Structure formats: structure tokens, C-alpha cells
Amino acid sequence: MNRRWDPPSSPDNILPHAYLWNLVAQDIHLKLGLTGLVFVVYMWFQLDFSFIFMTMNLLGMTWLFILYFHVGGDCPRWRGAAFQFGFGACAACTLTVLGFLCFGKPFAIQVGCLAYSFFAAHYLLGCFRTLETRFRL
């Protein structure tokens, strides 16, 4: 296959830019909606920041676990999900630290909440998508 012309959603395309495209742009309306909902709940109930952090990590690890058993082991699809998990965690951490360094703690907490909930929404949708293809009749 000519990898240069494959669309980012092609299952044969295993380049990192395709995984990043999937991480950011696929189902963006659902991800932004879930992110906003989590942010409102977080601010309304004044939850601890660790709640958002642990939710993202648990959902990411759950997605990797479900996907590993769905595809039957190590393959490009699972490696892509692991890459997205690693990139999402690093990007959210970087945004939080930069927010803290540039604007202070209150801003960093809000930016971190938005970043971690965005990636948590991506992992949640990944879990649903994997389970949907697993149990499709």
C-alpha cells in the first residue's frame, strides 16, 4: 500500500501523525461535550485534581486492556493506542506544568482539568468503540 496517500483513518496507516489525528480530531464533538460536562461537574462539586488525573489514567489503561484482548495481542493497532495513551498523558502534564509556570496554580488546575478530561473522553470513546466492534452481530 502507498502509505503516503492513505487517509489517517486507514487501518493500514501506522504512522504517528495518523494516531495524533485520531487523538485530536476523530469524534471531536463528543470529546468536547464530555470534556465540558466533566469540567462543569469538577467545578460544581469542587473535586480534587487527583480525581481527574486518576480517571484519565484508569480509562486509558482500561482501553489498552480491552483492546489488547480484542485484537489478540501486540499489533500495530494496539501500539497506536499505546502511543496515543503516552502522548495524551505527556501532553496533559506539559499543559498543566506550563499553565502553572506561566499563570499560577488556579489557572494550571483548570487547564489540567480540561486537558486530562479531554484525553479521558478519548479513552472512554476508545473503550466504547472497541467493545462495539467486539460484540457487533
GROMACS .gro file of C-alpha atoms in nm:
model
  137
    1MET     CA    1   0.000   0.000   0.000
    2ASN     CA    2   0.112   0.350  -0.068
    3ARG     CA    3   0.126   0.488   0.287
    4ARG     CA    4   0.175   0.840   0.165
    5TRP     CA    5  -0.181   0.866   0.033
    6ASP     CA    6  -0.367   0.661   0.292
    7PRO     CA    7  -0.619   0.865   0.489
    8PRO     CA    8  -0.541   0.899   0.861
    9SER     CA    9  -0.833   0.669   0.944
   10SER     CA   10  -0.694   0.382   0.735
   11PRO     CA   11  -0.618   0.074   0.945
   12ASP     CA   12  -0.306   0.013   0.736
   13ASN     CA   13  -0.159   0.351   0.819
   14ILE     CA   14   0.059   0.312   1.126
   15LEU     CA   15   0.241   0.646   1.117
   16PRO     CA   16   0.241   0.863   1.432
   17HIS     CA   17   0.067   1.156   1.261
   18ALA     CA   18  -0.232   0.932   1.193
   19TYR     CA   19  -0.254   0.841   1.560
   20LEU     CA   20  -0.231   1.206   1.658
   21TRP     CA   21  -0.502   1.292   1.405
   22ASN     CA   22  -0.722   1.024   1.562
   23LEU     CA   23  -0.640   1.151   1.910
   24VAL     CA   24  -0.744   1.507   1.837
   25ALA     CA   25  -0.995   1.516   1.554
   26GLN     CA   26  -1.196   1.194   1.550
   27ASP     CA   27  -1.533   1.243   1.722
   28ILE     CA   28  -1.428   1.590   1.834
   29HIS     CA   29  -1.785   1.693   1.911
   30LEU     CA   30  -1.828   1.402   2.155
   31LYS     CA   31  -1.489   1.463   2.315
   32LEU     CA   32  -1.555   1.833   2.365
   33GLY     CA   33  -1.902   1.763   2.503
   34LEU     CA   34  -1.773   1.508   2.754
   35THR     CA   35  -1.483   1.739   2.844
   36GLY     CA   36  -1.722   2.026   2.914
   37LEU     CA   37  -1.950   1.804   3.119
   38VAL     CA   38  -1.662   1.673   3.330
   39PHE     CA   39  -1.527   2.026   3.375
   40VAL     CA   40  -1.864   2.156   3.494
   41VAL     CA   41  -1.904   1.865   3.738
   42TYR     CA   42  -1.547   1.916   3.859
   43MET     CA   43  -1.603   2.287   3.924
   44TRP     CA   44  -1.954   2.245   4.067
   45PHE     CA   45  -1.855   1.985   4.326
   46GLN     CA   46  -1.501   2.128   4.371
   47LEU     CA   47  -1.340   1.789   4.332
   48ASP     CA   48  -0.974   1.727   4.395
   49PHE     CA   49  -0.742   1.744   4.092
   50SER     CA   50  -0.632   1.386   4.153
   51PHE     CA   51  -0.987   1.273   4.064
   52ILE     CA   52  -0.944   1.391   3.704
   53PHE     CA   53  -0.588   1.260   3.684
   54MET     CA   54  -0.681   0.912   3.807
   55THR     CA   55  -0.991   0.899   3.586
   56MET     CA   56  -0.780   0.963   3.276
   57ASN     CA   57  -0.521   0.704   3.371
   58LEU     CA   58  -0.778   0.438   3.462
   59LEU     CA   59  -0.974   0.489   3.141
   60GLY     CA   60  -0.655   0.480   2.934
   61MET     CA   61  -0.533   0.159   3.093
   62THR     CA   62  -0.880   0.004   3.061
   63TRP     CA   63  -0.886   0.090   2.690
   64LEU     CA   64  -0.543  -0.066   2.638
   65PHE     CA   65  -0.650  -0.378   2.832
   66ILE     CA   66  -0.974  -0.423   2.635
   67LEU     CA   67  -0.800  -0.355   2.304
   68TYR     CA   68  -0.517  -0.598   2.380
   69PHE     CA   69  -0.760  -0.883   2.430
   70HIS     CA   70  -0.981  -0.772   2.141
   71VAL     CA   71  -0.700  -0.781   1.883
   72GLY     CA   72  -0.538  -1.087   2.038
   73GLY     CA   73  -0.201  -0.944   2.133
   74ASP     CA   74   0.058  -0.700   2.013
   75CYS     CA   75  -0.018  -0.546   1.674
   76PRO     CA   76   0.000  -0.202   1.507
   77ARG     CA   77  -0.349  -0.111   1.627
   78TRP     CA   78  -0.259  -0.179   1.990
   79ARG     CA   79   0.072   0.003   1.954
   80GLY     CA   80  -0.114   0.301   1.814
   81ALA     CA   81  -0.343   0.304   2.118
   82ALA     CA   82  -0.043   0.282   2.350
   83PHE     CA   83   0.120   0.570   2.161
   84GLN     CA   84  -0.197   0.778   2.199
   85PHE     CA   85  -0.210   0.699   2.571
   86GLY     CA   86   0.151   0.803   2.622
   87PHE     CA   87   0.117   1.116   2.413
   88GLY     CA   88  -0.206   1.217   2.586
   89ALA     CA   89  -0.057   1.178   2.933
   90CYS     CA   90   0.257   1.374   2.837
   91ALA     CA   91   0.060   1.648   2.662
   92ALA     CA   92  -0.179   1.696   2.955
   93CYS     CA   93   0.111   1.705   3.201
   94THR     CA   94   0.301   1.954   2.985
   95LEU     CA   95  -0.002   2.182   2.954
   96THR     CA   96  -0.057   2.171   3.330
   97VAL     CA   97   0.305   2.250   3.413
   98LEU     CA   98   0.322   2.530   3.157
   99GLY     CA   99  -0.002   2.675   3.294
  100PHE     CA  100   0.143   2.668   3.643
  101LEU     CA  101   0.471   2.827   3.539
  102CYS     CA  102   0.309   3.099   3.329
  103PHE     CA  103  -0.011   3.187   3.514
  104GLY     CA  104  -0.012   3.023   3.858
  105LYS     CA  105  -0.189   2.745   4.039
  106PRO     CA  106  -0.560   2.830   3.977
  107PHE     CA  107  -0.505   2.852   3.602
  108ALA     CA  108  -0.297   2.534   3.599
  109ILE     CA  109  -0.570   2.341   3.778
  110GLN     CA  110  -0.832   2.449   3.526
  111VAL     CA  111  -0.610   2.384   3.224
  112GLY     CA  112  -0.507   2.048   3.368
  113CYS     CA  113  -0.869   1.955   3.431
  114LEU     CA  114  -0.962   2.038   3.072
  115ALA     CA  115  -0.660   1.858   2.925
  116TYR     CA  116  -0.694   1.544   3.136
  117SER     CA  117  -1.070   1.525   3.080
  118PHE     CA  118  -1.024   1.565   2.703
  119PHE     CA  119  -0.791   1.266   2.693
  120ALA     CA  120  -1.014   1.073   2.932
  121ALA     CA  121  -1.304   1.133   2.691
  122HIS     CA  122  -1.087   0.998   2.407
  123TYR     CA  123  -1.007   0.684   2.605
  124LEU     CA  124  -1.372   0.636   2.704
  125LEU     CA  125  -1.480   0.661   2.342
  126GLY     CA  126  -1.199   0.420   2.251
  127CYS     CA  127  -1.337   0.168   2.503
  128PHE     CA  128  -1.687   0.202   2.360
  129ARG     CA  129  -1.561   0.175   2.002
  130THR     CA  130  -1.361  -0.138   2.083
  131LEU     CA  131  -1.649  -0.303   2.266
  132GLU     CA  132  -1.886  -0.210   1.985
  133THR     CA  133  -1.670  -0.385   1.725
  134ARG     CA  134  -1.617  -0.679   1.961
  135PHE     CA  135  -1.986  -0.752   2.011
  136ARG     CA  136  -2.124  -0.644   1.676
  137LEU     CA  137  -2.351  -0.908   1.524
   0.00000   0.00000   0.00000
